[in-house]
Coordinates of C-alpha atoms in Angstrom, one line a residue:
Chain A
D1 CA 23.5 13.7 11.6
I2 CA 23.4 11.0 8.9
Q3 CA 26.5 8.9 9.1
M4 CA 28.0 7.7 5.8
T5 CA 30.2 4.6 6.0
Q6 CA 32.3 3.6 3.0
S7 CA 34.0 0.2 2.5
P8 CA 36.6 -0.7 2.0
S9 CA 38.8 2.2 3.3
S10 CA 41.5 1.2 0.9
L11 CA 41.6 -1.0 -2.1
S12 CA 44.5 -2.3 -4.3
A13 CA 43.7 -3.2 -7.9
S14 CA 45.5 -3.6 -11.2
V15 CA 45.1 -1.7 -14.5
G16 CA 42.2 -3.2 -16.4
D17 CA 40.4 -4.4 -13.2
R18 CA 36.8 -3.7 -12.3
V19 CA 36.2 -2.5 -8.7
T20 CA 33.2 -1.6 -6.6
I21 CA 33.1 0.7 -3.6
T22 CA 30.1 0.7 -1.3
C23 CA 28.6 3.5 0.8
R24 CA 26.0 2.9 3.6
A25 CA 23.9 5.7 5.1
S26 CA 22.8 5.5 8.8
Q27 CA 19.2 6.2 7.7
G28 CA 17.4 6.3 4.4
I29 CA 18.4 9.1 2.0
S30 CA 16.4 8.0 -1.1
N31 CA 18.7 8.7 -4.0
Y32 CA 20.3 11.9 -2.7
L33 CA 23.8 10.5 -3.0
A34 CA 26.8 11.8 -4.8
W35 CA 30.3 10.4 -5.5
F36 CA 33.5 12.4 -5.9
Q37 CA 37.0 11.6 -7.0
Q38 CA 40.0 13.4 -5.4
K39 CA 43.6 13.2 -6.5
P40 CA 46.5 14.4 -4.2
G41 CA 46.6 18.1 -3.9
K42 CA 43.5 18.7 -6.0
A43 CA 39.9 19.6 -5.3
P44 CA 37.4 16.9 -5.4
K45 CA 35.8 16.2 -8.8
S46 CA 32.1 15.5 -9.1
L47 CA 31.4 12.1 -10.7
V48 CA 27.9 10.9 -9.9
Y49 CA 24.7 12.5 -8.5
A50 CA 21.3 11.2 -7.7
A51 CA 23.0 7.9 -6.9
S52 CA 23.3 6.8 -10.5
S53 CA 23.5 9.8 -12.8
L54 CA 26.8 10.8 -14.3
Q55 CA 28.0 14.4 -14.2
S56 CA 28.6 15.9 -17.7
G57 CA 31.9 14.7 -19.1
V58 CA 32.4 11.8 -16.8
P59 CA 33.1 8.6 -18.8
S60 CA 30.7 5.7 -18.7
K61 CA 33.3 3.5 -17.1
F62 CA 31.9 5.0 -13.9
S63 CA 28.5 3.8 -12.7
G64 CA 26.6 4.4 -9.5
G65 CA 23.7 2.4 -8.0
G66 CA 21.5 2.0 -5.0
S67 CA 18.8 3.7 -3.1
G68 CA 17.7 4.1 0.5
T69 CA 20.7 3.2 2.6
D70 CA 23.0 1.2 0.4
F71 CA 24.9 2.5 -2.6
T72 CA 27.7 1.5 -4.9
L73 CA 30.3 3.1 -7.2
T74 CA 31.7 0.8 -9.8
I75 CA 34.7 1.6 -12.0
S76 CA 35.4 -0.7 -14.9
S77 CA 38.6 -1.2 -16.9
L78 CA 40.8 0.7 -14.4
Q79 CA 43.4 3.1 -15.9
P80 CA 46.3 4.8 -14.2
E81 CA 44.4 8.1 -13.9
D82 CA 41.6 6.4 -12.0
F83 CA 43.8 5.7 -8.9
A84 CA 42.6 8.2 -6.4
T85 CA 40.5 8.6 -3.3
Y86 CA 36.7 8.4 -3.7
Y87 CA 34.1 9.9 -1.4
C88 CA 30.3 9.5 -1.2
Q89 CA 28.1 12.3 0.2
Q90 CA 24.5 12.6 1.2
Y91 CA 22.5 15.7 0.4
S92 CA 19.2 14.5 1.7
S93 CA 19.3 16.4 5.0
Y94 CA 21.4 18.9 6.8
P95 CA 24.2 18.8 7.7
Y96 CA 25.4 17.3 4.5
T97 CA 27.9 14.5 5.3
F98 CA 30.6 12.6 3.5
G99 CA 31.9 9.1 3.8
Q100 CA 35.5 8.7 5.2
G101 CA 36.9 8.0 1.7
T102 CA 38.2 4.9 -0.2
K103 CA 41.7 5.1 -1.4
L104 CA 42.2 3.1 -4.6
E105 CA 45.8 2.1 -5.2
I106 CA 47.7 0.4 -7.9
K107 CA 48.6 -3.2 -7.1
Chain B
Q1 CA 31.2 26.8 -17.6
V2 CA 31.3 28.2 -14.1
Q3 CA 34.7 28.8 -12.4
L4 CA 35.2 29.4 -8.7
Q5 CA 38.3 31.2 -7.5
Q6 CA 39.0 31.6 -3.8
W7 CA 41.4 33.5 -1.7
G8 CA 42.2 34.4 1.9
A9 CA 44.8 34.4 4.6
G10 CA 46.7 31.2 4.9
L11 CA 48.3 31.5 8.3
L12 CA 46.4 32.4 11.5
E13 CA 47.2 32.5 15.2
P14 CA 44.8 30.8 17.6
S15 CA 41.8 32.9 18.5
E16 CA 41.9 34.9 15.2
T17 CA 39.1 34.9 12.6
L18 CA 39.5 32.9 9.4
S19 CA 38.2 34.9 6.4
L20 CA 38.0 33.4 2.8
T21 CA 36.2 34.7 -0.3
C22 CA 35.1 32.8 -3.4
A23 CA 34.4 34.6 -6.7
V24 CA 32.1 33.0 -9.3
Y25 CA 32.8 33.5 -12.9
G26 CA 30.5 32.4 -15.8
G27 CA 27.0 31.2 -15.4
S28 CA 24.3 32.6 -13.1
F29 CA 24.9 33.4 -9.5
S30 CA 21.2 33.3 -8.5
G31 CA 19.2 30.1 -8.4
Y32 CA 21.9 28.2 -6.6
Y33 CA 23.3 27.5 -3.2
W34 CA 27.0 28.1 -2.6
S35 CA 28.9 25.9 -0.1
W36 CA 32.0 25.9 2.0
I37 CA 33.7 22.5 2.7
R38 CA 36.9 21.8 4.5
Q39 CA 39.5 19.0 4.7
P40 CA 42.1 18.6 7.5
P41 CA 45.4 17.4 6.2
G42 CA 45.2 13.7 5.4
K43 CA 41.6 13.5 6.5
G44 CA 38.1 13.5 5.0
L45 CA 35.7 16.2 3.9
E46 CA 33.4 18.2 6.2
W47 CA 30.6 20.4 5.0
I48 CA 30.6 23.8 6.7
G49 CA 27.5 25.5 5.4
E50 CA 25.8 27.2 2.4
I51 CA 24.3 30.4 1.2
N52 CA 22.1 31.5 -1.7
H53 CA 22.0 34.8 -3.5
S54 CA 19.3 36.1 -1.2
G55 CA 21.5 35.5 1.8
S56 CA 19.6 32.5 3.2
T57 CA 22.0 30.2 5.0
N58 CA 22.3 26.7 6.4
Y59 CA 25.2 25.8 8.7
N60 CA 26.7 22.6 10.1
P61 CA 25.6 22.6 13.8
S62 CA 29.1 21.5 14.8
L63 CA 30.5 24.9 13.6
K64 CA 27.4 27.1 13.7
S65 CA 28.4 29.1 16.8
R66 CA 31.6 30.3 15.0
V67 CA 30.6 30.4 11.3
T68 CA 29.2 33.3 9.2
I69 CA 28.7 32.9 5.5
S70 CA 27.8 36.1 3.6
V71 CA 27.2 37.0 0.0
D72 CA 27.9 40.0 -2.2
T73 CA 25.7 39.7 -5.3
S74 CA 27.1 42.8 -6.9
K75 CA 30.4 41.0 -7.3
N76 CA 29.2 37.4 -7.6
Q77 CA 31.1 36.5 -4.4
F78 CA 30.5 34.7 -1.2
S79 CA 32.6 34.6 1.9
L80 CA 33.3 32.5 5.0
N81 CA 34.2 33.8 8.4
L82 CA 35.2 31.3 11.1
S83 CA 35.9 32.9 14.5
S84 CA 38.1 31.8 17.4
V85 CA 40.2 29.4 15.4
T86 CA 42.3 26.7 16.9
A87 CA 44.8 24.2 15.5
A88 CA 41.8 21.9 14.9
D89 CA 40.6 24.3 12.2
T90 CA 43.8 23.8 10.1
A91 CA 42.5 22.5 6.8
V92 CA 42.2 23.0 3.1
Y93 CA 39.0 25.0 2.6
Y94 CA 37.0 24.7 -0.6
C95 CA 34.1 26.7 -2.0
A96 CA 31.7 24.9 -4.2
K97 CA 28.5 25.3 -6.2
E98 CA 25.4 23.3 -5.7
G99 CA 23.1 22.3 -8.5
G100 CA 20.1 24.4 -7.3
Y101 CA 17.9 25.1 -4.4
G102 CA 17.2 22.3 -2.0
R103 CA 18.6 18.8 -2.3
F104 CA 21.0 19.4 -5.1
P105 CA 24.5 17.9 -5.3
L106 CA 27.8 19.8 -5.4
T107 CA 28.9 20.3 -9.0
D108 CA 31.8 22.6 -9.2
W109 CA 34.7 23.3 -6.8
G110 CA 37.2 26.0 -6.1
Q111 CA 40.9 25.2 -6.1
G112 CA 41.1 25.1 -2.3
T113 CA 43.0 27.3 0.2
L114 CA 45.2 25.8 2.9
V115 CA 44.7 27.6 6.2
T116 CA 47.1 26.8 9.0
V117 CA 46.5 27.8 12.6
S118 CA 49.6 28.0 14.6
S119 CA 51.2 30.2 17.2

């Protein structure tokens, strides 16, 4: 199985800040990488696919990057609704696997 | 826009079989893979497996011996059966749509169903 490792596991930031979350794959996955946002008690929401493409309706404050084994999700100008848990997921090979999550909290 | 609505028993005893169904409304049912994912309380996400409209499946090897995913194309539904459940199978179970066949991301999710295994 491909292991996905996110860092940091938790992150405190203020409204208006810009933050970056990283995701590392245990082997190369090209750009078969997605990012999800999850709020408490809710289903995950798809944000980014193919490492850097935004899902329809996702604001441009979210941006993804990377290829191969190292990926990033950057969120600019944080707003209260952005504080949530973020997961990366590889869909390069079976079984599909997720990172352990990064909890973004208000400072 | 596609909507996924899921249902099933929320409380099971150890050794019973978990059964969940997901109905797809809006959009095409064929041409996509449909997945099940689970999330234990307070923990991360685990992909369980997927099926397409023809019934072709792929499973997570960690659960393969106990999992069956099936499809009913006449109703645009797909189902998850997980046999011989234990407390470790307690989780919120989600159904989800993938963007196509082969190496497509998850795009839309059901609302989730909490399944608790307890004697």
